[in-house]
Amino acid sequence: MKVVFLGPPGAGKGTQAVRISEHFNVPHISTGDIFRKNIKGKTPLGLKVQSYLDQGLLVPDDVTIEILLSRLTEADCQERGYLLDGFPRTLAQAEAVDGKIELDAVINVDVPEEKLLPRLTGRRVCKDCGATYHVSTLQGEACEKCGGPLIQRDDDKEATVLNRLKVYRELTQPLEDFYAEKGLLHTVDGALAIDEVQQAIVDILKGFQ
Ligand code: AP5
Ligand code: ZN
């Protein structure tokens, strides 16, 4: 199964990609996670991209495309396909991989803009395993999966979120038309409860198993 998850920051792409990856046993590839892991490890890539993430700006296309294409050559993707979460994010990225990578479907997670800011400023992530939570539904102070500490992502501060939303509108939203013209776009209502959004996506993707 070869799928792209499209949608604004906070739409729930990561939340759903984790669940769908488990459901269909397909690798979840998040360019944001790859960048954050490299920043945490202070690798050359991490040092190169840190200032972009801190400001809510996109990492340059050439860097991102190279990282993504190289990840897709690994055995798990070759054998089982991929769920791309956060890539492509510009027309240049989509055009650069068009014809190089196959796609069965693009899942567009649609959420009204006014819901996104509170979702992002209230998001907490586990420092150890990366699991995602929201303050409104948190049961305790530690990760429910591994007991690790919960932290706020640096780019989830309000000013940075507003910048990310602007970047999304200007650079990423045009991809909806790009993929609709190819007959690949499936839009789901991402304002529904997490389980309901998951069911809607499973219903679309089960045809591609
Ligand atoms: P990335 O990590 O991809 O961030 P993003 O696209 O901004 O997406 P988010 O992770 O913020 O949101 P999400 O849709 O995954 O929401 P989530 O499931 O967590 O990118 C970060 C940065 O990396 C970029 O700014 C850029 O600098 C760089 N980058 C990455 N890819 C790049 C690329 N291709 N090119 C260039 N630069 C790139 O959910 C959010 C919150 O809502 C959580 O608290 C969750 O619990 C809650 N929630 C989820 N679903 C629901 C629901 N149905 N109802 C209620 N609450 C919900
Ligand atoms: Zn954890």
Short mmCIF file of C-alpha atoms and ligand atoms in Angstrom, two decimals:
data_model
loop_
_atom_site.label_atom_id
_atom_site.label_comp_id
_atom_site.label_asym_id
_atom_site.label_seq_id
_atom_site.Cartn_x
_atom_site.Cartn_y
_atom_site.Cartn_z
CA MET A 1 0.00 0.00 0.00
CA LYS A 2 1.39 3.39 -1.03
CA VAL A 3 -0.32 6.39 0.48
CA VAL A 4 0.20 10.10 1.18
CA PHE A 5 -1.44 11.81 4.18
CA LEU A 6 -2.16 15.43 3.36
CA GLY A 7 -3.58 18.07 5.70
CA PRO A 8 -2.70 21.13 7.73
CA PRO A 9 -0.57 21.07 10.89
CA GLY A 10 -2.71 19.57 13.65
CA ALA A 11 -5.16 17.81 11.31
CA GLY A 12 -4.26 14.48 12.90
CA LYS A 13 -2.04 13.07 10.13
CA GLY A 14 0.49 11.67 12.60
CA THR A 15 -2.18 10.30 14.95
CA GLN A 16 -3.90 8.50 12.07
CA ALA A 17 -0.71 7.39 10.31
CA VAL A 18 0.42 5.54 13.46
CA ARG A 19 -2.92 3.73 13.68
CA ILE A 20 -3.20 2.97 9.96
CA SER A 21 0.40 1.76 9.89
CA GLU A 22 -0.44 -0.77 12.62
CA HIS A 23 -3.75 -1.73 11.03
CA PHE A 24 -2.31 -2.55 7.60
CA ASN A 25 1.29 -3.27 8.66
CA VAL A 26 2.73 -0.59 6.36
CA PRO A 27 5.77 1.57 7.31
CA HIS A 28 4.93 5.09 8.56
CA ILE A 29 7.37 7.63 7.13
CA SER A 30 7.16 11.09 8.71
CA THR A 31 9.63 13.66 7.36
CA GLY A 32 8.95 15.77 10.48
CA ASP A 33 9.92 12.82 12.73
CA ILE A 34 13.07 12.18 10.68
CA PHE A 35 14.10 15.84 11.05
CA ARG A 36 13.31 15.93 14.82
CA LYS A 37 15.29 12.73 15.42
CA ASN A 38 18.30 14.24 13.66
CA ILE A 39 17.98 17.50 15.60
CA LYS A 40 17.88 15.55 18.87
CA GLY A 41 20.95 13.54 17.81
CA LYS A 42 22.76 16.70 16.65
CA THR A 43 23.63 15.05 13.31
CA PRO A 44 24.80 17.17 10.34
CA LEU A 45 21.28 16.94 8.90
CA GLY A 46 19.81 18.00 12.25
CA LEU A 47 22.08 21.04 12.46
CA LYS A 48 21.17 21.99 8.90
CA VAL A 49 17.37 21.85 9.41
CA GLN A 50 16.92 23.02 13.01
CA SER A 51 16.38 26.72 12.27
CA TYR A 52 13.67 25.93 9.70
CA LEU A 53 11.66 23.83 12.15
CA ASP A 54 12.13 26.38 14.93
CA GLN A 55 10.63 29.10 12.75
CA GLY A 56 7.83 26.96 11.32
CA LEU A 57 9.34 27.22 7.84
CA LEU A 58 9.75 24.38 5.37
CA VAL A 59 13.10 22.68 5.00
CA PRO A 60 14.46 23.31 1.46
CA ASP A 61 12.99 20.98 -1.14
CA ASP A 62 16.31 19.47 -2.29
CA VAL A 63 17.22 18.37 1.25
CA THR A 64 13.77 16.95 1.93
CA ILE A 65 13.44 15.11 -1.38
CA GLU A 66 16.83 13.44 -0.97
CA ILE A 67 16.04 12.26 2.58
CA LEU A 68 12.66 10.89 1.56
CA LEU A 69 13.85 9.06 -1.56
CA SER A 70 16.71 7.51 0.36
CA ARG A 71 14.35 6.29 3.11
CA LEU A 72 12.10 4.65 0.52
CA THR A 73 14.96 2.47 -0.72
CA GLU A 74 15.05 0.62 2.62
CA ALA A 75 13.81 -2.96 2.73
CA ASP A 76 10.60 -2.37 4.73
CA CYS A 77 9.28 0.13 2.17
CA GLN A 78 10.37 -2.01 -0.76
CA GLU A 79 8.45 -4.96 0.69
CA ARG A 80 5.37 -3.38 2.24
CA GLY A 81 4.95 0.11 0.75
CA TYR A 82 4.66 3.33 2.73
CA LEU A 83 2.41 5.85 4.45
CA LEU A 84 3.95 9.26 3.79
CA ASP A 85 3.09 11.72 6.58
CA GLY A 86 4.22 15.29 5.85
CA PHE A 87 5.59 14.67 2.35
CA PRO A 88 5.13 16.08 -0.24
CA ARG A 89 4.47 19.56 1.06
CA THR A 90 5.17 21.72 -1.98
CA LEU A 91 4.33 21.38 -5.66
CA ALA A 92 8.07 21.11 -6.35
CA GLN A 93 8.30 18.09 -4.00
CA ALA A 94 5.22 16.45 -5.56
CA GLU A 95 6.54 17.01 -9.07
CA ALA A 96 10.01 15.77 -8.16
CA VAL A 97 8.68 12.38 -7.05
CA ASP A 98 5.86 12.15 -9.60
CA GLY A 99 6.64 9.11 -11.75
CA LYS A 100 9.45 8.04 -9.38
CA ILE A 101 7.24 6.77 -6.58
CA GLU A 102 3.90 5.03 -7.01
CA LEU A 103 0.77 6.12 -5.12
CA ASP A 104 -2.50 4.28 -4.56
CA ALA A 105 -4.25 7.12 -2.74
CA VAL A 106 -3.85 10.52 -1.10
CA ILE A 107 -5.80 10.91 2.14
CA ASN A 108 -6.65 14.56 2.72
CA VAL A 109 -7.47 15.10 6.41
CA ASP A 110 -9.74 18.12 6.43
CA VAL A 111 -10.18 20.18 9.64
CA PRO A 112 -11.52 23.75 9.94
CA GLU A 113 -8.71 26.17 10.66
CA GLU A 114 -10.16 27.39 13.99
CA LYS A 115 -9.73 23.90 15.49
CA LEU A 116 -6.04 23.62 14.58
CA LEU A 117 -4.46 26.16 16.93
CA PRO A 118 -5.94 24.65 20.13
CA ARG A 119 -5.05 21.14 18.95
CA LEU A 120 -1.41 22.14 18.42
CA THR A 121 -0.85 24.33 21.47
CA GLY A 122 -2.46 21.57 23.60
CA ARG A 123 -0.46 18.74 22.05
CA ARG A 124 2.05 16.87 24.23
CA VAL A 125 4.46 14.24 22.96
CA CYS A 126 6.39 11.55 24.79
CA LYS A 127 10.07 12.44 24.94
CA ASP A 128 11.03 8.76 24.83
CA CYS A 129 8.71 7.04 22.33
CA GLY A 130 7.13 9.98 20.46
CA ALA A 131 3.49 9.04 21.25
CA THR A 132 1.10 11.98 20.81
CA TYR A 133 -1.50 13.22 23.34
CA HIS A 134 -3.67 16.25 23.97
CA VAL A 135 -3.94 18.03 27.32
CA SER A 136 -7.75 17.84 27.17
CA THR A 137 -7.74 14.01 27.29
CA LEU A 138 -4.55 13.28 29.24
CA GLN A 139 -4.98 10.70 32.02
CA GLY A 140 -1.79 11.47 33.94
CA GLU A 141 1.54 13.23 33.61
CA ALA A 142 3.46 10.40 31.96
CA CYS A 143 3.23 8.55 28.64
CA GLU A 144 0.53 5.85 28.75
CA LYS A 145 2.62 3.62 26.49
CA CYS A 146 6.11 3.78 28.02
CA GLY A 147 5.94 5.97 31.15
CA GLY A 148 8.25 8.58 29.58
CA PRO A 149 7.93 12.32 30.26
CA LEU A 150 5.52 14.40 28.15
CA ILE A 151 6.82 17.57 26.56
CA GLN A 152 5.60 20.29 24.22
CA ARG A 153 7.14 20.36 20.75
CA ASP A 154 9.23 23.54 20.25
CA ASP A 155 7.22 24.44 17.14
CA ASP A 156 3.88 24.13 18.98
CA LYS A 157 4.21 27.59 20.59
CA GLU A 158 1.43 29.85 19.31
CA ALA A 159 3.56 32.22 17.19
CA THR A 160 5.26 29.32 15.39
CA VAL A 161 1.96 27.51 14.85
CA LEU A 162 0.49 30.59 13.16
CA ASN A 163 3.48 30.65 10.84
CA ARG A 164 3.12 26.95 10.03
CA LEU A 165 -0.56 27.46 9.18
CA LYS A 166 0.33 30.30 6.82
CA VAL A 167 3.02 28.20 5.14
CA TYR A 168 0.48 25.39 4.76
CA ARG A 169 -2.09 27.62 3.06
CA GLU A 170 0.44 29.10 0.68
CA LEU A 171 2.65 26.15 -0.22
CA THR A 172 0.90 22.88 0.64
CA GLN A 173 -2.82 23.38 0.04
CA PRO A 174 -2.32 23.59 -3.76
CA LEU A 175 -1.43 19.88 -3.63
CA GLU A 176 -5.13 19.08 -3.13
CA ASP A 177 -5.81 20.16 -6.74
CA PHE A 178 -2.64 18.46 -7.97
CA TYR A 179 -3.77 15.07 -6.63
CA ALA A 180 -7.48 15.60 -7.35
CA GLU A 181 -6.60 16.01 -11.04
CA LYS A 182 -4.82 12.67 -10.90
CA GLY A 183 -7.92 11.04 -9.38
CA LEU A 184 -6.02 10.12 -6.20
CA LEU A 185 -7.53 12.51 -3.63
CA HIS A 186 -9.84 11.15 -0.90
CA THR A 187 -10.97 13.73 1.67
CA VAL A 188 -11.97 12.63 5.18
CA ASP A 189 -13.58 14.76 7.89
CA GLY A 190 -10.75 15.15 10.40
CA ALA A 191 -12.95 17.05 12.85
CA LEU A 192 -14.65 13.77 13.86
CA ALA A 193 -13.45 11.71 16.83
CA ILE A 194 -10.10 9.96 16.35
CA ASP A 195 -11.69 6.47 16.06
CA GLU A 196 -14.22 7.70 13.50
CA VAL A 197 -11.54 9.33 11.35
CA GLN A 198 -9.56 6.10 11.50
CA GLN A 199 -12.58 4.05 10.36
CA ALA A 200 -13.18 6.40 7.42
CA ILE A 201 -9.54 6.00 6.33
CA VAL A 202 -9.58 2.21 6.76
CA ASP A 203 -12.72 2.05 4.57
CA ILE A 204 -10.92 3.95 1.80
CA LEU A 205 -7.64 2.04 2.02
CA LYS A 206 -8.90 -1.52 2.40
CA GLY A 207 -9.35 -1.60 -1.37
CA PHE A 208 -5.59 -1.21 -1.80
CA GLN A 209 -4.38 -4.08 0.38
P1 AP5 B 1 5.52 17.76 10.80
O1 AP5 B 1 6.07 17.01 11.92
O2 AP5 B 1 5.10 17.03 9.56
O3 AP5 B 1 4.36 18.69 11.35
P2 AP5 B 1 2.95 19.13 10.70
O4 AP5 B 1 2.62 18.77 9.30
O5 AP5 B 1 2.92 20.55 11.00
O6 AP5 B 1 1.98 18.20 11.34
P3 AP5 B 1 1.81 18.00 12.86
O7 AP5 B 1 2.69 16.89 13.33
O8 AP5 B 1 1.91 19.30 13.58
O9 AP5 B 1 0.26 17.63 12.90
P4 AP5 B 1 -0.51 16.29 12.64
O10 AP5 B 1 -1.46 16.50 11.49
O11 AP5 B 1 0.41 15.11 12.53
O12 AP5 B 1 -1.36 16.23 13.96
P5 AP5 B 1 -1.33 15.21 15.21
O13 AP5 B 1 -1.77 13.85 14.76
O14 AP5 B 1 -0.06 15.30 15.98
O15 AP5 B 1 6.58 18.88 10.30
C1 AP5 B 1 7.27 19.68 11.23
C2 AP5 B 1 8.27 20.56 10.49
O16 AP5 B 1 9.22 19.73 9.78
C3 AP5 B 1 7.70 21.49 9.41
O17 AP5 B 1 7.22 22.70 9.96
C4 AP5 B 1 8.93 21.68 8.51
O18 AP5 B 1 9.83 22.61 9.07
C5 AP5 B 1 9.58 20.31 8.53
N1 AP5 B 1 9.11 19.42 7.45
C6 AP5 B 1 8.45 18.23 7.60
N2 AP5 B 1 8.16 17.71 6.40
C7 AP5 B 1 8.63 18.58 5.47
C8 AP5 B 1 8.61 18.60 4.05
N3 AP5 B 1 8.05 17.61 3.32
N4 AP5 B 1 9.19 19.66 3.42
C9 AP5 B 1 9.78 20.65 4.11
N5 AP5 B 1 9.82 20.71 5.46
C10 AP5 B 1 9.25 19.68 6.13
O19 AP5 B 1 -2.53 15.85 16.07
C11 AP5 B 1 -2.42 17.15 16.63
C12 AP5 B 1 -3.13 17.19 18.00
O20 AP5 B 1 -4.54 17.00 17.80
C13 AP5 B 1 -2.68 16.11 18.99
O21 AP5 B 1 -2.68 16.64 20.31
C14 AP5 B 1 -3.75 15.02 18.84
O22 AP5 B 1 -3.91 14.27 20.03
C15 AP5 B 1 -4.99 15.84 18.52
N6 AP5 B 1 -5.92 15.15 17.61
C16 AP5 B 1 -5.60 14.38 16.52
N7 AP5 B 1 -6.71 13.93 15.91
C17 AP5 B 1 -7.77 14.46 16.63
C18 AP5 B 1 -9.20 14.35 16.49
N8 AP5 B 1 -9.76 13.61 15.49
N9 AP5 B 1 -9.98 15.01 17.38
C19 AP5 B 1 -9.42 15.73 18.40
N10 AP5 B 1 -8.08 15.86 18.59
C20 AP5 B 1 -7.27 15.23 17.71
ZN ZN B 2 6.20 7.05 25.49
#
